[in-house]
mmCIF file of C-alpha atoms in Angstrom:
data_model
loop_
_atom_site.group_PDB
_atom_site.id
_atom_site.type_symbol
_atom_site.label_atom_id
_atom_site.label_comp_id
_atom_site.label_asym_id
_atom_site.label_seq_id
_atom_site.Cartn_x
_atom_site.Cartn_y
_atom_site.Cartn_z
ATOM 1 C CA MET A 1 135.005 65.715 -128.079
ATOM 2 C CA THR A 2 138.559 64.572 -128.571
ATOM 3 C CA GLY A 3 137.626 60.795 -128.450
ATOM 4 C CA LYS A 4 140.244 59.976 -125.365
ATOM 5 C CA LYS A 5 140.851 56.535 -123.960
ATOM 6 C CA TYR A 6 137.462 56.661 -121.906
ATOM 7 C CA GLY A 7 135.306 59.316 -123.579
ATOM 8 C CA ILE A 8 132.428 60.059 -121.200
ATOM 9 C CA VAL A 9 133.096 58.698 -118.008
ATOM 10 C CA VAL A 10 129.915 58.238 -115.394
ATOM 11 C CA GLY A 11 130.386 56.687 -112.003
ATOM 12 C CA HIS A 12 127.767 54.369 -111.328
ATOM 13 C CA ASP A 13 126.728 53.131 -107.591
ATOM 14 C CA GLY A 14 123.258 51.461 -107.996
ATOM 15 C CA SER A 15 121.434 54.698 -106.463
ATOM 16 C CA GLU A 16 118.739 56.484 -107.967
ATOM 17 C CA LEU A 17 121.122 59.679 -107.954
ATOM 18 C CA SER A 18 123.879 57.994 -110.225
ATOM 19 C CA THR A 19 121.227 56.479 -112.546
ATOM 20 C CA ARG A 20 120.115 60.245 -113.333
ATOM 21 C CA ALA A 21 123.802 60.981 -113.972
ATOM 22 C CA LEU A 22 123.731 57.882 -116.168
ATOM 23 C CA ASP A 23 121.074 59.168 -118.230
ATOM 24 C CA TRP A 24 122.885 62.363 -118.809
ATOM 25 C CA ALA A 25 126.202 60.312 -119.698
ATOM 26 C CA ILE A 26 124.375 58.231 -122.389
ATOM 27 C CA GLU A 27 122.458 61.356 -123.916
ATOM 28 C CA GLU A 28 125.630 63.170 -124.089
ATOM 29 C CA ALA A 29 127.645 60.062 -125.897
ATOM 30 C CA ARG A 30 124.995 59.598 -128.032
ATOM 31 C CA LEU A 31 125.010 63.416 -129.116
ATOM 32 C CA ARG A 32 128.646 63.443 -129.367
ATOM 33 C CA HIS A 33 129.229 59.942 -130.747
ATOM 34 C CA THR A 34 131.915 58.991 -128.104
ATOM 35 C CA LYS A 35 132.251 56.063 -126.130
ATOM 36 C CA LEU A 36 130.627 55.744 -122.526
ATOM 37 C CA THR A 37 132.641 54.424 -119.771
ATOM 38 C CA ILE A 38 130.548 53.260 -116.735
ATOM 39 C CA CYS A 39 132.797 52.977 -113.425
ATOM 40 C CA HIS A 40 131.833 51.361 -110.181
ATOM 41 C CA PHE A 41 134.326 51.437 -107.468
ATOM 42 C CA TRP A 42 133.995 49.239 -104.380
ATOM 43 C CA SER A 43 135.841 48.643 -101.008
ATOM 44 C CA TYR A 44 135.444 46.493 -98.010
ATOM 45 C CA PRO A 45 134.473 48.456 -94.667
ATOM 46 C CA TYR A 46 137.420 48.744 -92.053
ATOM 47 C CA LEU A 47 138.013 45.269 -90.482
ATOM 48 C CA GLY A 48 139.202 46.509 -87.324
ATOM 49 C CA TYR A 49 137.589 43.556 -85.453
ATOM 50 C CA ALA A 50 138.800 41.044 -88.357
ATOM 51 C CA PRO A 51 139.190 37.832 -86.193
ATOM 52 C CA MET A 52 135.119 38.244 -85.599
ATOM 53 C CA VAL A 53 134.272 38.741 -89.106
ATOM 54 C CA THR A 54 133.358 35.679 -91.478
ATOM 55 C CA MET A 55 132.521 37.143 -94.667
ATOM 56 C CA ASP A 56 134.094 36.049 -98.191
ATOM 57 C CA PHE A 57 135.808 39.242 -99.820
ATOM 58 C CA SER A 58 136.583 37.388 -102.504
ATOM 59 C CA GLU A 59 134.285 39.058 -105.196
ATOM 60 C CA PRO A 60 131.648 41.911 -104.934
ATOM 61 C CA ALA A 61 129.145 39.863 -106.406
ATOM 62 C CA ALA A 62 126.306 42.357 -105.814
ATOM 63 C CA ASP A 63 128.121 45.042 -107.162
ATOM 64 C CA LEU A 64 128.666 42.714 -110.561
ATOM 65 C CA VAL A 65 124.999 42.142 -110.870
ATOM 66 C CA ARG A 66 124.265 46.017 -110.632
ATOM 67 C CA LEU A 67 126.986 46.866 -112.904
ATOM 68 C CA ALA A 68 125.332 43.944 -115.267
ATOM 69 C CA ALA A 69 121.732 45.589 -114.552
ATOM 70 C CA VAL A 70 123.132 49.296 -116.000
ATOM 71 C CA ARG A 71 125.068 47.730 -118.788
ATOM 72 C CA ALA A 72 121.736 46.013 -119.677
ATOM 73 C CA ARG A 73 120.177 49.036 -120.196
ATOM 74 C CA THR A 74 122.639 50.907 -122.247
ATOM 75 C CA THR A 75 122.887 48.456 -125.036
ATOM 76 C CA ALA A 76 122.023 50.108 -128.313
ATOM 77 C CA PRO A 77 123.508 50.138 -131.858
ATOM 78 C CA ASP A 78 124.693 54.291 -131.674
ATOM 79 C CA LEU A 79 126.253 53.644 -128.112
ATOM 80 C CA GLU A 80 129.654 52.360 -127.307
ATOM 81 C CA VAL A 81 130.084 51.044 -123.763
ATOM 82 C CA GLN A 82 132.758 49.813 -121.573
ATOM 83 C CA SER A 83 132.827 49.199 -117.999
ATOM 84 C CA VAL A 84 135.271 49.864 -115.150
ATOM 85 C CA VAL A 85 134.524 48.035 -111.916
ATOM 86 C CA GLU A 86 137.741 48.437 -109.409
ATOM 87 C CA PRO A 87 138.492 48.360 -105.791
ATOM 88 C CA GLY A 88 138.699 51.722 -104.291
ATOM 89 C CA SER A 89 137.601 55.171 -103.481
ATOM 90 C CA ALA A 90 135.349 56.630 -106.000
ATOM 91 C CA SER A 91 136.344 59.981 -106.233
ATOM 92 C CA ARG A 92 139.952 58.875 -106.615
ATOM 93 C CA GLY A 93 139.098 56.742 -109.518
ATOM 94 C CA LEU A 94 137.043 59.131 -110.982
ATOM 95 C CA ILE A 95 139.728 61.494 -110.847
ATOM 96 C CA ASP A 96 142.480 59.035 -111.866
ATOM 97 C CA LEU A 97 140.035 57.862 -115.259
ATOM 98 C CA GLY A 98 139.655 61.747 -115.553
ATOM 99 C CA ARG A 99 143.033 62.090 -116.804
ATOM 100 C CA ASP A 100 142.261 60.291 -120.369
ATOM 101 C CA ALA A 101 138.639 61.223 -120.498
ATOM 102 C CA ASP A 102 136.909 64.315 -122.236
ATOM 103 C CA LEU A 103 134.241 64.898 -119.977
ATOM 104 C CA VAL A 104 133.200 63.049 -116.087
ATOM 105 C CA VAL A 105 129.647 62.956 -115.143
ATOM 106 C CA VAL A 106 128.945 62.638 -111.479
ATOM 107 C CA GLY A 107 125.805 62.955 -109.377
ATOM 108 C CA THR A 108 125.256 65.045 -106.336
ATOM 109 C CA HIS A 109 123.092 65.928 -104.101
ATOM 110 C CA GLY A 110 123.749 69.846 -103.503
ATOM 111 C CA ARG A 111 124.081 69.218 -99.674
ATOM 112 C CA THR A 112 125.176 72.223 -97.881
ATOM 113 C CA GLY A 113 126.408 73.002 -94.327
ATOM 114 C CA MET A 114 126.668 70.310 -91.611
ATOM 115 C CA ALA A 115 125.356 67.623 -93.955
ATOM 116 C CA ARG A 116 127.984 68.334 -96.386
ATOM 117 C CA VAL A 117 130.780 68.302 -93.858
ATOM 118 C CA LEU A 118 129.303 65.275 -91.925
ATOM 119 C CA LEU A 119 128.638 62.961 -95.334
ATOM 120 C CA GLY A 120 131.379 64.139 -97.469
ATOM 121 C CA SER A 121 130.850 64.549 -101.340
ATOM 122 C CA VAL A 122 132.538 62.300 -103.920
ATOM 123 C CA ALA A 123 131.144 64.746 -106.662
ATOM 124 C CA GLU A 124 133.179 67.998 -104.893
ATOM 125 C CA GLN A 125 136.348 66.000 -104.864
ATOM 126 C CA VAL A 126 135.783 65.221 -108.523
ATOM 127 C CA VAL A 127 134.766 68.466 -109.344
ATOM 128 C CA ARG A 128 137.742 69.887 -107.398
ATOM 129 C CA HIS A 129 140.219 67.612 -108.763
ATOM 130 C CA ALA A 130 139.667 66.516 -111.711
ATOM 131 C CA PRO A 131 141.591 67.174 -114.851
ATOM 132 C CA CYS A 132 139.224 67.352 -117.396
ATOM 133 C CA SER A 133 135.467 68.816 -117.777
ATOM 134 C CA ILE A 134 133.027 67.769 -115.039
ATOM 135 C CA LEU A 135 129.267 67.358 -115.833
ATOM 136 C CA ALA A 136 127.655 67.474 -111.935
ATOM 137 C CA VAL A 137 124.003 66.200 -112.263
ATOM 138 C CA ARG A 138 121.585 67.236 -109.426
ATOM 139 C CA PRO A 139 118.625 64.879 -108.469
ATOM 140 C CA ASP A 140 116.284 67.336 -109.975
ATOM 141 C CA ALA A 141 117.784 67.358 -113.201
ATOM 142 C CA ASP A 142 115.287 66.499 -116.432
ATOM 143 C CA VAL A 143 117.754 64.750 -119.310
ATOM 144 C CA LYS A 144 117.381 67.625 -122.038
ATOM 145 C CA PRO A 145 119.368 69.759 -124.390
ATOM 146 C CA PHE A 146 121.124 72.695 -122.725
ATOM 147 C CA VAL A 147 119.580 76.176 -123.567
ATOM 148 C CA HIS A 148 122.295 78.334 -121.505
ATOM 149 C CA ALA A 149 125.593 77.749 -120.695
ATOM 150 C CA LEU A 150 127.385 80.281 -117.808
ATOM 151 C CA CYS A 151 131.238 79.890 -118.991
ATOM 152 C CA PRO A 152 133.181 82.510 -116.618
ATOM 153 C CA ILE A 153 136.769 82.536 -118.059
ATOM 154 C CA ASP A 154 140.246 84.306 -117.045
ATOM 155 C CA PHE A 155 141.684 83.558 -120.655
ATOM 156 C CA SER A 156 143.654 80.907 -119.759
ATOM 157 C CA ASP A 157 144.082 77.440 -121.889
ATOM 158 C CA SER A 158 141.643 75.778 -119.602
ATOM 159 C CA SER A 159 139.036 78.927 -119.897
ATOM 160 C CA ARG A 160 139.622 78.671 -123.886
ATOM 161 C CA HIS A 161 138.657 74.617 -123.814
ATOM 162 C CA ALA A 162 135.757 75.547 -121.370
ATOM 163 C CA MET A 163 134.486 78.211 -123.607
ATOM 164 C CA GLU A 164 134.677 75.893 -126.742
ATOM 165 C CA LEU A 165 132.962 73.255 -124.579
ATOM 166 C CA ALA A 166 130.106 75.674 -123.425
ATOM 167 C CA GLY A 167 129.733 76.661 -127.431
ATOM 168 C CA GLU A 168 129.291 72.915 -128.565
ATOM 169 C CA LEU A 169 126.536 72.379 -125.700
#
């Protein structure tokens, strides 16, 4: 790993799936002796009926509490952790941070068909558009060292980088 500004980036929304991705990210950060950046992106619902809504949108308090709980579980002397909490789309935010990261880790449900069409996928958008390596973690994935890596190549610079990373894994 090159030790870019964000090191390993992981998106976390408080779900069990994102906690599974966080577990993978923690292990990778420890193995590679690089910093871990935990990200949480938030947005408010469309306020088409704004005159009828009387909510205080000055601070995403619940999100900050969730992030504090995650940060507490990642305190260890061999782990450098930083947090990013910003408004906006999770996929867009992870893609943007990926410009200065070695690896982005995301959880994925692995949905197919209509479920994927209707629900969309942050992981799919990140995999398609992030400018760095991506580790997509499925809900049934155990946190353990890799034994095998499949690395398709086309002899481009990106392929060479992917081969080097696969070799490290």
